[in-house]
PDB file of C-alpha atoms in Angstrom:
ATOM      1  CA  MET A   1      98.959 100.559 108.872  1.00  0.00           C
ATOM      2  CA  PHE A   2      98.281  97.018 109.174  1.00  0.00           C
ATOM      3  CA  GLY A   3      95.252  97.675 111.044  1.00  0.00           C
ATOM      4  CA  LYS A   4      93.961  99.540 108.155  1.00  0.00           C
ATOM      5  CA  LEU A   5      94.977  96.844 105.684  1.00  0.00           C
ATOM      6  CA  GLN A   6      93.289  94.050 107.833  1.00  0.00           C
ATOM      7  CA  ARG A   7      90.066  96.321 107.782  1.00  0.00           C
ATOM      8  CA  ILE A   8      90.363  96.240 103.892  1.00  0.00           C
ATOM      9  CA  ASP A   9      90.951  92.556 103.877  1.00  0.00           C
ATOM     10  CA  ASP A  10      87.780  91.732 105.986  1.00  0.00           C
ATOM     11  CA  ARG A  11      85.493  94.258 103.944  1.00  0.00           C
ATOM     12  CA  VAL A  12      86.590  92.343 100.831  1.00  0.00           C
ATOM     13  CA  LEU A  13      85.690  89.275 102.288  1.00  0.00           C
ATOM     14  CA  GLU A  14      82.376  90.274 103.381  1.00  0.00           C
ATOM     15  CA  ARG A  15      81.624  91.610 100.118  1.00  0.00           C
ATOM     16  CA  ILE A  16      82.606  88.362  98.458  1.00  0.00           C
ATOM     17  CA  ILE A  17      80.539  86.304 100.601  1.00  0.00           C
ATOM     18  CA  ARG A  18      77.254  87.984  99.073  1.00  0.00           C
ATOM     19  CA  ILE A  19      77.961  86.496  95.678  1.00  0.00           C
ATOM     20  CA  HIS A  20      78.437  82.930  97.218  1.00  0.00           C
ATOM     21  CA  ARG A  21      76.090  80.486  95.365  1.00  0.00           C
ATOM     22  CA  PRO A  22      76.326  76.587  95.228  1.00  0.00           C
ATOM     23  CA  ALA A  23      77.098  76.658  91.808  1.00  0.00           C
ATOM     24  CA  LEU A  24      79.804  79.174  91.661  1.00  0.00           C
ATOM     25  CA  ASN A  25      81.219  77.475  94.916  1.00  0.00           C
ATOM     26  CA  LYS A  26      81.975  74.220  92.937  1.00  0.00           C
ATOM     27  CA  ILE A  27      83.574  76.440  90.218  1.00  0.00           C
ATOM     28  CA  MET A  28      85.637  78.117  92.487  1.00  0.00           C
ATOM     29  CA  ILE A  29      86.879  74.831  94.373  1.00  0.00           C
ATOM     30  CA  LEU A  30      87.555  73.610  90.836  1.00  0.00           C
ATOM     31  CA  PHE A  31      89.718  76.360  89.987  1.00  0.00           C
ATOM     32  CA  SER A  32      91.434  76.364  93.583  1.00  0.00           C
ATOM     33  CA  ASN A  33      91.955  72.674  93.126  1.00  0.00           C
ATOM     34  CA  ALA A  34      93.616  72.924  89.845  1.00  0.00           C
ATOM     35  CA  GLY A  35      96.151  75.290  91.714  1.00  0.00           C
ATOM     36  CA  THR A  36      96.877  72.825  94.611  1.00  0.00           C
ATOM     37  CA  PHE A  37     100.751  71.814  94.416  1.00  0.00           C
ATOM     38  CA  GLY A  38     100.711  73.704  91.141  1.00  0.00           C
ATOM     39  CA  THR A  39      99.019  70.678  89.148  1.00  0.00           C
ATOM     40  CA  ILE A  40      97.506  72.640  86.400  1.00  0.00           C
ATOM     41  CA  TRP A  41     101.008  74.688  85.927  1.00  0.00           C
ATOM     42  CA  TRP A  42     102.882  71.146  86.113  1.00  0.00           C
ATOM     43  CA  LEU A  43     100.707  69.777  83.521  1.00  0.00           C
ATOM     44  CA  ILE A  44     100.840  72.990  81.407  1.00  0.00           C
ATOM     45  CA  CYS A  45     104.557  72.501  81.329  1.00  0.00           C
ATOM     46  CA  LEU A  46     104.180  69.182  79.891  1.00  0.00           C
ATOM     47  CA  PRO A  47     103.769  70.147  76.069  1.00  0.00           C
ATOM     48  CA  PHE A  48     106.693  72.622  76.495  1.00  0.00           C
ATOM     49  CA  LEU A  49     109.155  69.961  77.766  1.00  0.00           C
ATOM     50  CA  PHE A  50     108.117  67.144  75.193  1.00  0.00           C
ATOM     51  CA  ASN A  51     108.560  69.705  72.172  1.00  0.00           C
ATOM     52  CA  GLN A  52     112.204  70.405  71.222  1.00  0.00           C
ATOM     53  CA  LYS A  53     111.423  73.744  70.191  1.00  0.00           C
ATOM     54  CA  TRP A  54     109.646  74.862  73.331  1.00  0.00           C
ATOM     55  CA  ARG A  55     111.693  72.777  75.814  1.00  0.00           C
ATOM     56  CA  MET A  56     113.873  75.758  77.021  1.00  0.00           C
ATOM     57  CA  THR A  57     110.701  77.577  77.984  1.00  0.00           C
ATOM     58  CA  GLY A  58     109.322  74.358  79.800  1.00  0.00           C
ATOM     59  CA  ILE A  59     112.555  74.191  81.888  1.00  0.00           C
ATOM     60  CA  ASN A  60     112.256  78.100  82.554  1.00  0.00           C
ATOM     61  CA  PHE A  61     108.490  77.764  83.705  1.00  0.00           C
ATOM     62  CA  ILE A  62     109.746  75.024  86.277  1.00  0.00           C
ATOM     63  CA  LEU A  63     112.509  77.278  87.366  1.00  0.00           C
ATOM     64  CA  ALA A  64     110.073  80.006  88.107  1.00  0.00           C
ATOM     65  CA  LEU A  65     107.691  77.759  89.935  1.00  0.00           C
ATOM     66  CA  SER A  66     110.397  76.524  92.079  1.00  0.00           C
ATOM     67  CA  ILE A  67     111.685  80.000  92.851  1.00  0.00           C
ATOM     68  CA  ALA A  68     108.111  81.062  93.894  1.00  0.00           C
ATOM     69  CA  HIS A  69     107.859  78.050  95.909  1.00  0.00           C
ATOM     70  CA  LEU A  70     111.184  78.586  97.741  1.00  0.00           C
ATOM     71  CA  MET A  71     110.394  82.322  98.160  1.00  0.00           C
ATOM     72  CA  GLY A  72     106.607  81.951  99.078  1.00  0.00           C
ATOM     73  CA  GLN A  73     105.998  78.614 100.854  1.00  0.00           C
ATOM     74  CA  ILE A  74     109.392  77.755 102.551  1.00  0.00           C
ATOM     75  CA  ILE A  75     110.650  81.292 103.321  1.00  0.00           C
ATOM     76  CA  LEU A  76     107.921  84.246 103.395  1.00  0.00           C
ATOM     77  CA  LYS A  77     104.931  82.151 105.182  1.00  0.00           C
ATOM     78  CA  ASN A  78     107.198  81.005 107.673  1.00  0.00           C
ATOM     79  CA  ILE A  79     108.475  84.731 108.464  1.00  0.00           C
ATOM     80  CA  VAL A  80     104.998  86.134 108.331  1.00  0.00           C
ATOM     81  CA  LYS A  81     103.051  83.510 109.949  1.00  0.00           C
ATOM     82  CA  ARG A  82      99.751  85.053 109.174  1.00  0.00           C
ATOM     83  CA  VAL A  83      96.481  83.220 110.229  1.00  0.00           C
ATOM     84  CA  ARG A  84      94.028  82.474 107.426  1.00  0.00           C
ATOM     85  CA  PRO A  85      90.663  83.979 107.307  1.00  0.00           C
ATOM     86  CA  CYS A  86      89.044  80.425 107.509  1.00  0.00           C
ATOM     87  CA  HIS A  87      90.396  79.859 110.820  1.00  0.00           C
ATOM     88  CA  LYS A  88      88.266  82.752 112.118  1.00  0.00           C
ATOM     89  CA  LEU A  89      85.025  80.771 110.779  1.00  0.00           C
ATOM     90  CA  ASP A  90      82.756  78.117 112.264  1.00  0.00           C
ATOM     91  CA  ASP A  91      83.026  74.631 110.692  1.00  0.00           C
ATOM     92  CA  ASP A  92      79.511  75.553 109.121  1.00  0.00           C
ATOM     93  CA  ASP A  93      80.693  78.574 107.185  1.00  0.00           C
ATOM     94  CA  LEU A  94      83.595  76.620 105.484  1.00  0.00           C
ATOM     95  CA  ILE A  95      83.334  75.688 101.751  1.00  0.00           C
ATOM     96  CA  VAL A  96      86.781  73.689 101.648  1.00  0.00           C
ATOM     97  CA  ASP A  97      88.728  72.296 104.400  1.00  0.00           C
ATOM     98  CA  ARG A  98      91.151  74.708 106.228  1.00  0.00           C
ATOM     99  CA  PRO A  99      94.596  74.750 104.943  1.00  0.00           C
ATOM    100  CA  ARG A 100      97.218  73.497 107.540  1.00  0.00           C
ATOM    101  CA  TYR A 101      99.844  76.373 106.402  1.00  0.00           C
ATOM    102  CA  TYR A 102     100.084  80.063 106.794  1.00  0.00           C
ATOM    103  CA  SER A 103      98.316  82.590 104.571  1.00  0.00           C
ATOM    104  CA  PHE A 104     101.004  85.184 103.321  1.00  0.00           C
ATOM    105  CA  PRO A 105     101.489  85.284 100.315  1.00  0.00           C
ATOM    106  CA  SER A 106      99.089  83.026  98.644  1.00  0.00           C
ATOM    107  CA  GLY A 107     101.141  80.109  97.132  1.00  0.00           C
ATOM    108  CA  HIS A 108      98.511  79.170  94.436  1.00  0.00           C
ATOM    109  CA  THR A 109      98.685  82.972  93.532  1.00  0.00           C
ATOM    110  CA  ALA A 110     102.623  82.932  93.457  1.00  0.00           C
ATOM    111  CA  ALA A 111     102.696  79.885  91.357  1.00  0.00           C
ATOM    112  CA  SER A 112     100.170  81.054  88.908  1.00  0.00           C
ATOM    113  CA  PHE A 113     101.994  84.340  88.415  1.00  0.00           C
ATOM    114  CA  ALA A 114     105.164  82.857  88.162  1.00  0.00           C
ATOM    115  CA  MET A 115     104.034  81.362  85.073  1.00  0.00           C
ATOM    116  CA  VAL A 116     102.481  84.530  84.011  1.00  0.00           C
ATOM    117  CA  GLY A 117     105.978  86.325  84.575  1.00  0.00           C
ATOM    118  CA  VAL A 118     107.440  83.685  82.358  1.00  0.00           C
ATOM    119  CA  ALA A 119     104.944  83.540  79.740  1.00  0.00           C
ATOM    120  CA  LEU A 120     104.735  87.416  79.624  1.00  0.00           C
ATOM    121  CA  ILE A 121     108.294  87.273  77.922  1.00  0.00           C
ATOM    122  CA  ARG A 122     108.759  84.143  76.734  1.00  0.00           C
ATOM    123  CA  CYS A 123     105.478  83.308  74.803  1.00  0.00           C
ATOM    124  CA  ARG A 124     103.227  85.087  72.304  1.00  0.00           C
ATOM    125  CA  MET A 125      99.841  86.729  73.280  1.00  0.00           C
ATOM    126  CA  ILE A 126      97.852  83.524  72.238  1.00  0.00           C
ATOM    127  CA  THR A 127      99.636  81.786  74.731  1.00  0.00           C
ATOM    128  CA  PHE A 128     100.078  84.284  77.318  1.00  0.00           C
ATOM    129  CA  LEU A 129      96.368  85.362  77.712  1.00  0.00           C
ATOM    130  CA  PRO A 130      95.002  81.886  78.773  1.00  0.00           C
ATOM    131  CA  ILE A 131      97.869  81.485  81.494  1.00  0.00           C
ATOM    132  CA  LEU A 132      96.944  84.997  82.772  1.00  0.00           C
ATOM    133  CA  VAL A 133      93.179  84.387  82.971  1.00  0.00           C
ATOM    134  CA  LEU A 134      93.689  81.023  84.578  1.00  0.00           C
ATOM    135  CA  ALA A 135      96.156  82.452  86.879  1.00  0.00           C
ATOM    136  CA  ALA A 136      93.655  85.270  87.852  1.00  0.00           C
ATOM    137  CA  LEU A 137      90.801  82.702  88.379  1.00  0.00           C
ATOM    138  CA  ILE A 138      92.906  80.670  90.441  1.00  0.00           C
ATOM    139  CA  SER A 139      93.680  83.694  92.741  1.00  0.00           C
ATOM    140  CA  PHE A 140      90.359  84.895  93.133  1.00  0.00           C
ATOM    141  CA  SER A 141      89.302  81.377  94.173  1.00  0.00           C
ATOM    142  CA  ARG A 142      91.553  81.469  96.868  1.00  0.00           C
ATOM    143  CA  ILE A 143      89.683  84.750  98.463  1.00  0.00           C
ATOM    144  CA  TYR A 144      86.385  83.630  97.383  1.00  0.00           C
ATOM    145  CA  LEU A 145      86.943  80.319  99.421  1.00  0.00           C
ATOM    146  CA  ARG A 146      88.023  82.401 102.397  1.00  0.00           C
ATOM    147  CA  VAL A 147      91.250  80.838 102.666  1.00  0.00           C
ATOM    148  CA  HIS A 148      93.230  84.040 101.849  1.00  0.00           C
ATOM    149  CA  TYR A 149      92.821  87.738 102.233  1.00  0.00           C
ATOM    150  CA  LEU A 150      93.144  90.033  99.361  1.00  0.00           C
ATOM    151  CA  THR A 151      96.624  91.045 100.425  1.00  0.00           C
ATOM    152  CA  ASP A 152      97.995  87.707 100.458  1.00  0.00           C
ATOM    153  CA  VAL A 153      96.723  87.127  96.758  1.00  0.00           C
ATOM    154  CA  ILE A 154      98.250  90.616  95.829  1.00  0.00           C
ATOM    155  CA  ALA A 155     101.442  89.750  97.400  1.00  0.00           C
ATOM    156  CA  GLY A 156     101.429  86.075  95.689  1.00  0.00           C
ATOM    157  CA  ALA A 157     100.858  87.813  92.546  1.00  0.00           C
ATOM    158  CA  LEU A 158     103.770  90.438  92.868  1.00  0.00           C
ATOM    159  CA  LEU A 159     106.002  87.543  94.238  1.00  0.00           C
ATOM    160  CA  GLY A 160     105.302  85.111  91.459  1.00  0.00           C
ATOM    161  CA  THR A 161     105.386  87.798  88.687  1.00  0.00           C
ATOM    162  CA  ALA A 162     108.882  88.804  89.983  1.00  0.00           C
ATOM    163  CA  CYS A 163     109.999  85.134  90.351  1.00  0.00           C
ATOM    164  CA  GLY A 164     108.832  84.480  86.714  1.00  0.00           C
ATOM    165  CA  ILE A 165     110.868  87.363  85.283  1.00  0.00           C
ATOM    166  CA  CYS A 166     113.987  86.771  87.371  1.00  0.00           C
ATOM    167  CA  SER A 167     113.919  83.060  86.216  1.00  0.00           C
ATOM    168  CA  VAL A 168     113.790  84.531  82.726  1.00  0.00           C
ATOM    169  CA  ALA A 169     116.745  86.720  83.617  1.00  0.00           C
ATOM    170  CA  LEU A 170     118.717  83.625  84.799  1.00  0.00           C
ATOM    171  CA  PHE A 171     118.006  81.777  81.674  1.00  0.00           C
ATOM    172  CA  ASN A 172     119.309  84.560  79.537  1.00  0.00           C
ATOM    173  CA  ALA A 173     122.539  84.711  81.555  1.00  0.00           C
ATOM    174  CA  ALA A 174     122.748  80.893  81.425  1.00  0.00           C
ATOM    175  CA  PHE A 175     121.902  80.211  77.830  1.00  0.00           C
ATOM    176  CA  PRO A 176     122.305  83.471  75.875  1.00  0.00           C
ATOM    177  CA  ALA A 177     122.837  81.480  72.168  1.00  0.00           C
ATOM    178  CA  LEU A 178     120.228  78.781  73.106  1.00  0.00           C
ATOM    179  CA  PHE A 179     117.343  80.844  74.275  1.00  0.00           C
ATOM    180  CA  PRO A 180     115.353  82.951  71.816  1.00  0.00           C
ATOM    181  CA  SER A 181     113.224  85.611  72.966  1.00  0.00           C
ATOM    182  CA  ILE A 182     109.585  84.338  72.100  1.00  0.00           C
ATOM    183  CA  ILE A 183     108.985  81.028  70.779  1.00  0.00           C
ATOM    184  CA  MET A 184     105.251  80.114  71.040  1.00  0.00           C
TER     185      MET A 184
END
């Protein structure tokens, strides 16, 4: 089964290489960098934290990001220890520097979809949709740049969404009277 998944992952990477263009490379690097260390997501949390009406949602986002980091970066990556696709490439074929850590699951994607999981439940569509689109672009950029396989990104999306939804359940249990269902 793992051999079949690896062949699918390799085929996806081969097909994505066909769309590589210098301008698109720069755009994908921009999206990937936005997701590095969850930078864009921490910045998105700030307006939520500074507005009293939205503060609990901001804290819920932070909890989701923290859970996703713990589960993905600290636990799963060190159990699975999957080598990244970029480690199979020559230096001339690289678009970005090789990341030092393991590949599975995608941490950028897990963080992105942790935000999606919270926004799905806590936010109105006008807030949820841009978060979803940004999460999808960051996730795709990781495959495009050949630092993750498709299955790394799918696993990151599932993990992140689950972490986001679980963080909402934890908040609902901890603050049942303080936390309205949809605030923004």
